Amino acid sequence: MQVPITTNRLSIGALSINDHDFVFELLNSKGWLEFIGNRNIHSKEDAINYINKILLTPNLTYWVVRLIDGNIPVGIISFIKRDYLLYYDLGFAFLPQYMGLGYAYEAAAEVKLNILQDPAHAQVLATTVPHNTSSIRLLKKLGFQYEKQIEIKNEILQLYSITNRYYPPSHD
């Protein structure tokens, strides 16, 4: 996927070490802690180490979503090939003060569109905890369909999927 991607209000670009203050704030936000989990990011160094780990991990991509007006980081879109899923998992997390303004939909829709133009991604998945109703609403708005409930490491997740209409998965 070519980055940066821009929309009317947003720029979506690769995560970098310079995003450590933003990552520190996001990973310690109420929503991240409740719905994604504590990553034990307690300092600038922890945030830098977390970013380095992401940047060095194959099959793991984080993009920072920024307001074009002021270049302010407001959220993350992730694309991760998880061991327990057949296809890549699209995720998103935004700072609480930027939620409910349409930024998550705008960014995730644009990233999804770009990903689904790639024949390598015949299907894209998304997971969330059952009580994350705002994430579930957004996934449905993005066109994801509920597939099933799965249990991973004693945690119940809801699995959603969207199929690439141009390059459907082969069932060889």
GROMACS .gro file of C-alpha atoms in nm:
model
  172
    1MET     CA    1   0.000   0.000   0.000
    2GLN     CA    2   0.134   0.339  -0.097
    3VAL     CA    3   0.158   0.589   0.190
    4PRO     CA    4   0.083   0.853   0.276
    5ILE     CA    5  -0.282   0.829   0.188
    6THR     CA    6  -0.487   1.145   0.218
    7THR     CA    7  -0.856   1.214   0.251
    8ASN     CA    8  -1.027   1.551   0.281
    9ARG     CA    9  -0.936   1.577   0.649
   10LEU     CA   10  -0.672   1.314   0.715
   11SER     CA   11  -0.324   1.195   0.624
   12ILE     CA   12  -0.241   0.829   0.687
   13GLY     CA   13   0.128   0.747   0.700
   14ALA     CA   14   0.377   0.497   0.837
   15LEU     CA   15   0.444   0.479   1.210
   16SER     CA   16   0.787   0.611   1.311
   17ILE     CA   17   0.996   0.650   1.624
   18ASN     CA   18   0.902   1.019   1.624
   19ASP     CA   19   0.546   0.913   1.712
   20HIS     CA   20   0.649   0.801   2.062
   21ASP     CA   21   0.456   1.073   2.252
   22PHE     CA   22   0.140   0.994   2.058
   23VAL     CA   23   0.185   0.617   2.105
   24PHE     CA   24   0.239   0.669   2.478
   25GLU     CA   25  -0.087   0.867   2.501
   26LEU     CA   26  -0.288   0.625   2.284
   27LEU     CA   27  -0.172   0.306   2.456
   28ASN     CA   28  -0.259   0.454   2.794
   29SER     CA   29  -0.603   0.579   2.689
   30LYS     CA   30  -0.911   0.430   2.853
   31GLY     CA   31  -1.035   0.273   2.529
   32TRP     CA   32  -0.703   0.105   2.447
   33LEU     CA   33  -0.668  -0.034   2.798
   34GLU     CA   34  -1.029  -0.158   2.808
   35PHE     CA   35  -1.067  -0.301   2.458
   36ILE     CA   36  -0.714  -0.388   2.343
   37GLY     CA   37  -0.518  -0.440   2.664
   38ASN     CA   38  -0.239  -0.301   2.875
   39ARG     CA   39   0.094  -0.300   2.692
   40ASN     CA   40   0.282  -0.166   2.998
   41ILE     CA   41   0.395   0.152   2.828
   42HIS     CA   42   0.495   0.371   3.123
   43SER     CA   43   0.763   0.596   2.975
   44LYS     CA   44   0.897   0.752   2.657
   45GLU     CA   45   1.152   0.468   2.639
   46ASP     CA   46   0.874   0.207   2.665
   47ALA     CA   47   0.692   0.377   2.377
   48ILE     CA   48   1.007   0.387   2.163
   49ASN     CA   49   1.074   0.017   2.235
   50TYR     CA   50   0.713  -0.067   2.147
   51ILE     CA   51   0.742   0.119   1.815
   52ASN     CA   52   1.076  -0.049   1.738
   53LYS     CA   53   0.920  -0.390   1.803
   54ILE     CA   54   0.636  -0.308   1.561
   55LEU     CA   55   0.874  -0.179   1.294
   56LEU     CA   56   1.092  -0.492   1.318
   57THR     CA   57   0.805  -0.742   1.311
   58PRO     CA   58   0.715  -0.885   0.971
   59ASN     CA   59   0.344  -0.900   0.886
   60LEU     CA   60   0.268  -0.616   1.126
   61THR     CA   61   0.195  -0.265   0.998
   62TYR     CA   62   0.076   0.040   1.188
   63TRP     CA   63  -0.023   0.362   1.016
   64VAL     CA   64  -0.068   0.687   1.204
   65VAL     CA   65  -0.379   0.887   1.119
   66ARG     CA   66  -0.322   1.263   1.138
   67LEU     CA   67  -0.542   1.564   1.092
   68ILE     CA   68  -0.422   1.745   0.782
   69ASP     CA   69  -0.497   2.070   0.961
   70GLY     CA   70  -0.209   2.091   1.209
   71ASN     CA   71  -0.056   1.747   1.138
   72ILE     CA   72  -0.201   1.622   1.469
   73PRO     CA   73  -0.190   1.244   1.529
   74VAL     CA   74  -0.538   1.120   1.625
   75GLY     CA   75  -0.534   0.742   1.574
   76ILE     CA   76  -0.379   0.423   1.445
   77ILE     CA   77  -0.485   0.180   1.175
   78SER     CA   78  -0.318  -0.161   1.201
   79PHE     CA   79  -0.286  -0.450   0.958
   80ILE     CA   80  -0.162  -0.767   1.125
   81LYS     CA   81  -0.122  -1.128   1.018
   82ARG     CA   82  -0.206  -1.306   1.342
   83ASP     CA   83  -0.099  -1.667   1.396
   84TYR     CA   84  -0.452  -1.775   1.480
   85LEU     CA   85  -0.620  -1.616   1.174
   86LEU     CA   86  -0.608  -1.728   0.812
   87TYR     CA   87  -0.605  -1.371   0.676
   88TYR     CA   88  -0.478  -1.031   0.789
   89ASP     CA   89  -0.664  -0.845   1.064
   90LEU     CA   90  -0.752  -0.477   1.017
   91GLY     CA   91  -0.766  -0.279   1.340
   92PHE     CA   92  -0.805   0.078   1.457
   93ALA     CA   93  -0.771   0.282   1.772
   94PHE     CA   94  -0.822   0.655   1.823
   95LEU     CA   95  -0.761   0.900   2.103
   96PRO     CA   96  -1.086   0.957   2.296
   97GLN     CA   97  -1.105   1.328   2.210
   98TYR     CA   98  -1.116   1.239   1.837
   99MET     CA   99  -1.379   0.966   1.858
  100GLY     CA  100  -1.730   1.021   1.727
  101LEU     CA  101  -1.612   1.267   1.461
  102GLY     CA  102  -1.598   1.024   1.169
  103TYR     CA  103  -1.217   1.006   1.159
  104ALA     CA  104  -1.197   0.632   1.228
  105TYR     CA  105  -1.444   0.554   0.950
  106GLU     CA  106  -1.275   0.792   0.706
  107ALA     CA  107  -0.929   0.646   0.770
  108ALA     CA  108  -1.029   0.278   0.795
  109ALA     CA  109  -1.245   0.300   0.481
  110GLU     CA  110  -0.956   0.445   0.280
  111VAL     CA  111  -0.705   0.190   0.409
  112LYS     CA  112  -0.954  -0.095   0.349
  113LEU     CA  113  -1.011   0.026  -0.008
  114ASN     CA  114  -0.635   0.031  -0.074
  115ILE     CA  115  -0.581  -0.313   0.080
  116LEU     CA  116  -0.867  -0.471  -0.114
  117GLN     CA  117  -0.715  -0.353  -0.443
  118ASP     CA  118  -0.428  -0.595  -0.378
  119PRO     CA  119  -0.492  -0.950  -0.506
  120ALA     CA  120  -0.280  -1.082  -0.217
  121HIS     CA  121  -0.559  -0.982   0.022
  122ALA     CA  122  -0.859  -1.179  -0.098
  123GLN     CA  123  -1.019  -1.149   0.241
  124VAL     CA  124  -0.959  -0.918   0.536
  125LEU     CA  125  -1.059  -0.998   0.891
  126ALA     CA  126  -1.125  -0.790   1.201
  127THR     CA  127  -1.161  -0.892   1.563
  128THR     CA  128  -1.302  -0.719   1.866
  129VAL     CA  129  -1.422  -0.798   2.213
  130PRO     CA  130  -1.802  -0.843   2.224
  131HIS     CA  131  -1.859  -0.537   2.447
  132ASN     CA  132  -1.680  -0.292   2.214
  133THR     CA  133  -2.003  -0.172   2.055
  134SER     CA  134  -1.851   0.132   1.882
  135SER     CA  135  -1.591  -0.089   1.708
  136ILE     CA  136  -1.862  -0.336   1.603
  137ARG     CA  137  -2.074  -0.051   1.460
  138LEU     CA  138  -1.775   0.078   1.264
  139LEU     CA  139  -1.688  -0.267   1.128
  140LYS     CA  140  -2.044  -0.311   1.002
  141LYS     CA  141  -2.041   0.038   0.849
  142LEU     CA  142  -1.717  -0.059   0.670
  143GLY     CA  143  -1.892  -0.362   0.520
  144PHE     CA  144  -1.749  -0.633   0.746
  145GLN     CA  145  -1.980  -0.925   0.819
  146TYR     CA  146  -1.994  -1.111   1.150
  147GLU     CA  147  -1.851  -1.462   1.108
  148LYS     CA  148  -1.825  -1.623   1.450
  149GLN     CA  149  -1.700  -1.599   1.803
  150ILE     CA  150  -1.352  -1.733   1.877
  151GLU     CA  151  -1.154  -1.785   2.196
  152ILE     CA  152  -0.789  -1.681   2.201
  153LYS     CA  153  -0.583  -1.708   2.520
  154ASN     CA  154  -0.898  -1.729   2.735
  155GLU     CA  155  -1.046  -1.419   2.570
  156ILE     CA  156  -1.364  -1.423   2.365
  157LEU     CA  157  -1.339  -1.228   2.039
  158GLN     CA  158  -1.589  -1.165   1.765
  159LEU     CA  159  -1.453  -1.230   1.417
  160TYR     CA  160  -1.566  -1.021   1.119
  161SER     CA  161  -1.463  -1.049   0.755
  162ILE     CA  162  -1.487  -0.874   0.423
  163THR     CA  163  -1.413  -1.039   0.090
  164ASN     CA  164  -1.229  -0.873  -0.192
  165ARG     CA  165  -1.492  -0.860  -0.465
  166TYR     CA  166  -1.225  -0.822  -0.735
  167TYR     CA  167  -0.996  -1.100  -0.611
  168PRO     CA  168  -1.206  -1.349  -0.412
  169PRO     CA  169  -1.019  -1.610  -0.208
  170SER     CA  170  -0.935  -1.929  -0.391
  171HIS     CA  171  -1.041  -2.251  -0.228
  172ASP     CA  172  -0.771  -2.479  -0.365
   0.00000   0.00000   0.00000
